A tleap script that builds the chain and sets N, CA, C and O, in Angstrom:
source leaprc.protein.ff14SB
mol = sequence {
  NMET LEU SER PRO SER PHE ASP ALA ASP ASN
  THR ASN ALA SER GLY PRO VAL GLN LYS ALA
  ILE GLU ILE ARG ASN THR LEU GLU ASN CPRO
}
set mol.1.N position { -41.319 72.198 -60.650 }
set mol.1.CA position { -42.207 71.005 -60.308 }
set mol.1.C position { -41.252 69.793 -60.290 }
set mol.1.O position { -40.131 69.849 -60.796 }
set mol.2.N position { -41.767 68.651 -59.660 }
set mol.2.CA position { -40.999 67.483 -59.598 }
set mol.2.C position { -40.882 66.825 -60.898 }
set mol.2.O position { -39.857 66.204 -61.181 }
set mol.3.N position { -41.939 66.927 -61.766 }
set mol.3.CA position { -41.965 66.295 -63.077 }
set mol.3.C position { -43.064 67.002 -63.912 }
set mol.3.O position { -43.973 67.636 -63.376 }
set mol.4.N position { -42.935 66.864 -65.226 }
set mol.4.CA position { -43.929 67.577 -66.114 }
set mol.4.C position { -45.382 67.152 -65.826 }
set mol.4.O position { -46.307 67.890 -66.167 }
set mol.5.N position { -45.588 66.054 -65.246 }
set mol.5.CA position { -46.985 65.512 -64.981 }
set mol.5.C position { -47.333 65.782 -63.500 }
set mol.5.O position { -48.392 65.385 -63.013 }
set mol.6.N position { -46.391 66.484 -62.788 }
set mol.6.CA position { -46.695 66.744 -61.314 }
set mol.6.C position { -47.954 67.513 -61.151 }
set mol.6.O position { -48.139 68.566 -61.762 }
set mol.7.N position { -48.871 66.971 -60.289 }
set mol.7.CA position { -50.081 67.682 -60.000 }
set mol.7.C position { -50.090 68.415 -58.644 }
set mol.7.O position { -50.087 67.758 -57.603 }
set mol.8.N position { -50.099 69.699 -58.634 }
set mol.8.CA position { -50.015 70.442 -57.363 }
set mol.8.C position { -51.108 70.214 -56.432 }
set mol.8.O position { -50.990 70.538 -55.250 }
set mol.9.N position { -52.262 69.626 -56.931 }
set mol.9.CA position { -53.376 69.425 -56.155 }
set mol.9.C position { -53.361 67.978 -55.625 }
set mol.9.O position { -54.292 67.623 -54.901 }
set mol.10.N position { -52.369 67.116 -55.934 }
set mol.10.CA position { -52.243 65.757 -55.591 }
set mol.10.C position { -52.334 65.548 -54.124 }
set mol.10.O position { -51.419 65.963 -53.412 }
set mol.11.N position { -53.381 64.925 -53.599 }
set mol.11.CA position { -53.517 64.706 -52.215 }
set mol.11.C position { -52.632 63.613 -51.709 }
set mol.11.O position { -52.536 63.409 -50.499 }
set mol.12.N position { -51.977 62.900 -52.597 }
set mol.12.CA position { -51.027 61.934 -52.228 }
set mol.12.C position { -49.567 62.323 -52.170 }
set mol.12.O position { -48.666 61.500 -52.010 }
set mol.13.N position { -49.373 63.703 -52.318 }
set mol.13.CA position { -48.025 64.270 -52.277 }
set mol.13.C position { -47.339 63.953 -50.993 }
set mol.13.O position { -47.998 63.875 -49.956 }
set mol.14.N position { -46.074 63.770 -51.004 }
set mol.14.CA position { -45.280 63.365 -49.737 }
set mol.14.C position { -45.286 64.596 -48.877 }
set mol.14.O position { -45.595 65.698 -49.330 }
set mol.15.N position { -44.915 64.376 -47.546 }
set mol.15.CA position { -44.988 65.388 -46.537 }
set mol.15.C position { -44.417 66.689 -46.971 }
set mol.15.O position { -45.152 67.672 -47.070 }
set mol.16.N position { -43.093 66.753 -47.246 }
set mol.16.CA position { -42.401 67.992 -47.544 }
set mol.16.C position { -43.062 68.684 -48.749 }
set mol.16.O position { -43.190 69.908 -48.761 }
set mol.17.N position { -43.459 67.950 -49.703 }
set mol.17.CA position { -44.075 68.543 -50.924 }
set mol.17.C position { -45.416 69.108 -50.508 }
set mol.17.O position { -45.705 70.260 -50.830 }
set mol.18.N position { -46.223 68.380 -49.832 }
set mol.18.CA position { -47.496 68.768 -49.439 }
set mol.18.C position { -47.422 70.100 -48.581 }
set mol.18.O position { -48.248 71.003 -48.710 }
set mol.19.N position { -46.372 70.138 -47.705 }
set mol.19.CA position { -46.173 71.322 -46.876 }
set mol.19.C position { -45.847 72.524 -47.771 }
set mol.19.O position { -46.357 73.621 -47.541 }
set mol.20.N position { -45.044 72.334 -48.739 }
set mol.20.CA position { -44.721 73.420 -49.642 }
set mol.20.C position { -45.811 73.919 -50.481 }
set mol.20.O position { -45.872 75.098 -50.831 }
set mol.21.N position { -46.721 72.980 -50.823 }
set mol.21.CA position { -47.969 73.433 -51.500 }
set mol.21.C position { -48.883 74.250 -50.574 }
set mol.21.O position { -49.459 75.255 -50.991 }
set mol.22.N position { -48.999 73.839 -49.405 }
set mol.22.CA position { -49.829 74.558 -48.372 }
set mol.22.C position { -49.324 75.921 -48.210 }
set mol.22.O position { -50.079 76.893 -48.237 }
set mol.23.N position { -47.956 76.016 -48.028 }
set mol.23.CA position { -47.358 77.341 -47.780 }
set mol.23.C position { -47.577 78.240 -49.029 }
set mol.23.O position { -47.930 79.413 -48.905 }
set mol.24.N position { -47.362 77.666 -50.213 }
set mol.24.CA position { -47.596 78.445 -51.481 }
set mol.24.C position { -48.991 78.905 -51.541 }
set mol.24.O position { -49.246 80.065 -51.863 }
set mol.25.N position { -50.000 77.968 -51.217 }
set mol.25.CA position { -51.375 78.436 -51.300 }
set mol.25.C position { -51.730 79.499 -50.292 }
set mol.25.O position { -52.538 80.394 -50.541 }
set mol.26.N position { -51.083 79.366 -49.118 }
set mol.26.CA position { -51.343 80.532 -48.109 }
set mol.26.C position { -50.793 81.773 -48.585 }
set mol.26.O position { -51.406 82.815 -48.355 }
set mol.27.N position { -49.677 81.786 -49.242 }
set mol.27.CA position { -49.107 83.033 -49.697 }
set mol.27.C position { -49.915 83.659 -50.854 }
set mol.27.O position { -50.057 84.875 -50.977 }
set mol.28.N position { -50.422 82.758 -51.674 }
set mol.28.CA position { -51.232 83.218 -52.870 }
set mol.28.C position { -52.636 83.698 -52.377 }
set mol.28.O position { -53.225 84.620 -52.942 }
set mol.29.N position { -53.125 83.061 -51.345 }
set mol.29.CA position { -54.439 83.291 -50.859 }
set mol.29.C position { -54.506 83.763 -49.365 }
set mol.29.O position { -54.995 83.022 -48.513 }
set mol.30.N position { -54.045 84.916 -49.077 }
set mol.30.CA position { -53.971 85.433 -47.678 }
set mol.30.C position { -55.252 85.496 -47.011 }
set mol.30.O position { -55.325 85.905 -45.853 }
savepdb mol mol.pdb
quit
């Protein structure tokens, strides 16, 4: 994670981070 307080569900995440979250969610929830 970017920091101890990083929230994976943060809708304000930057582009690359948000994309990584979307990819991770897709892999975890096919």
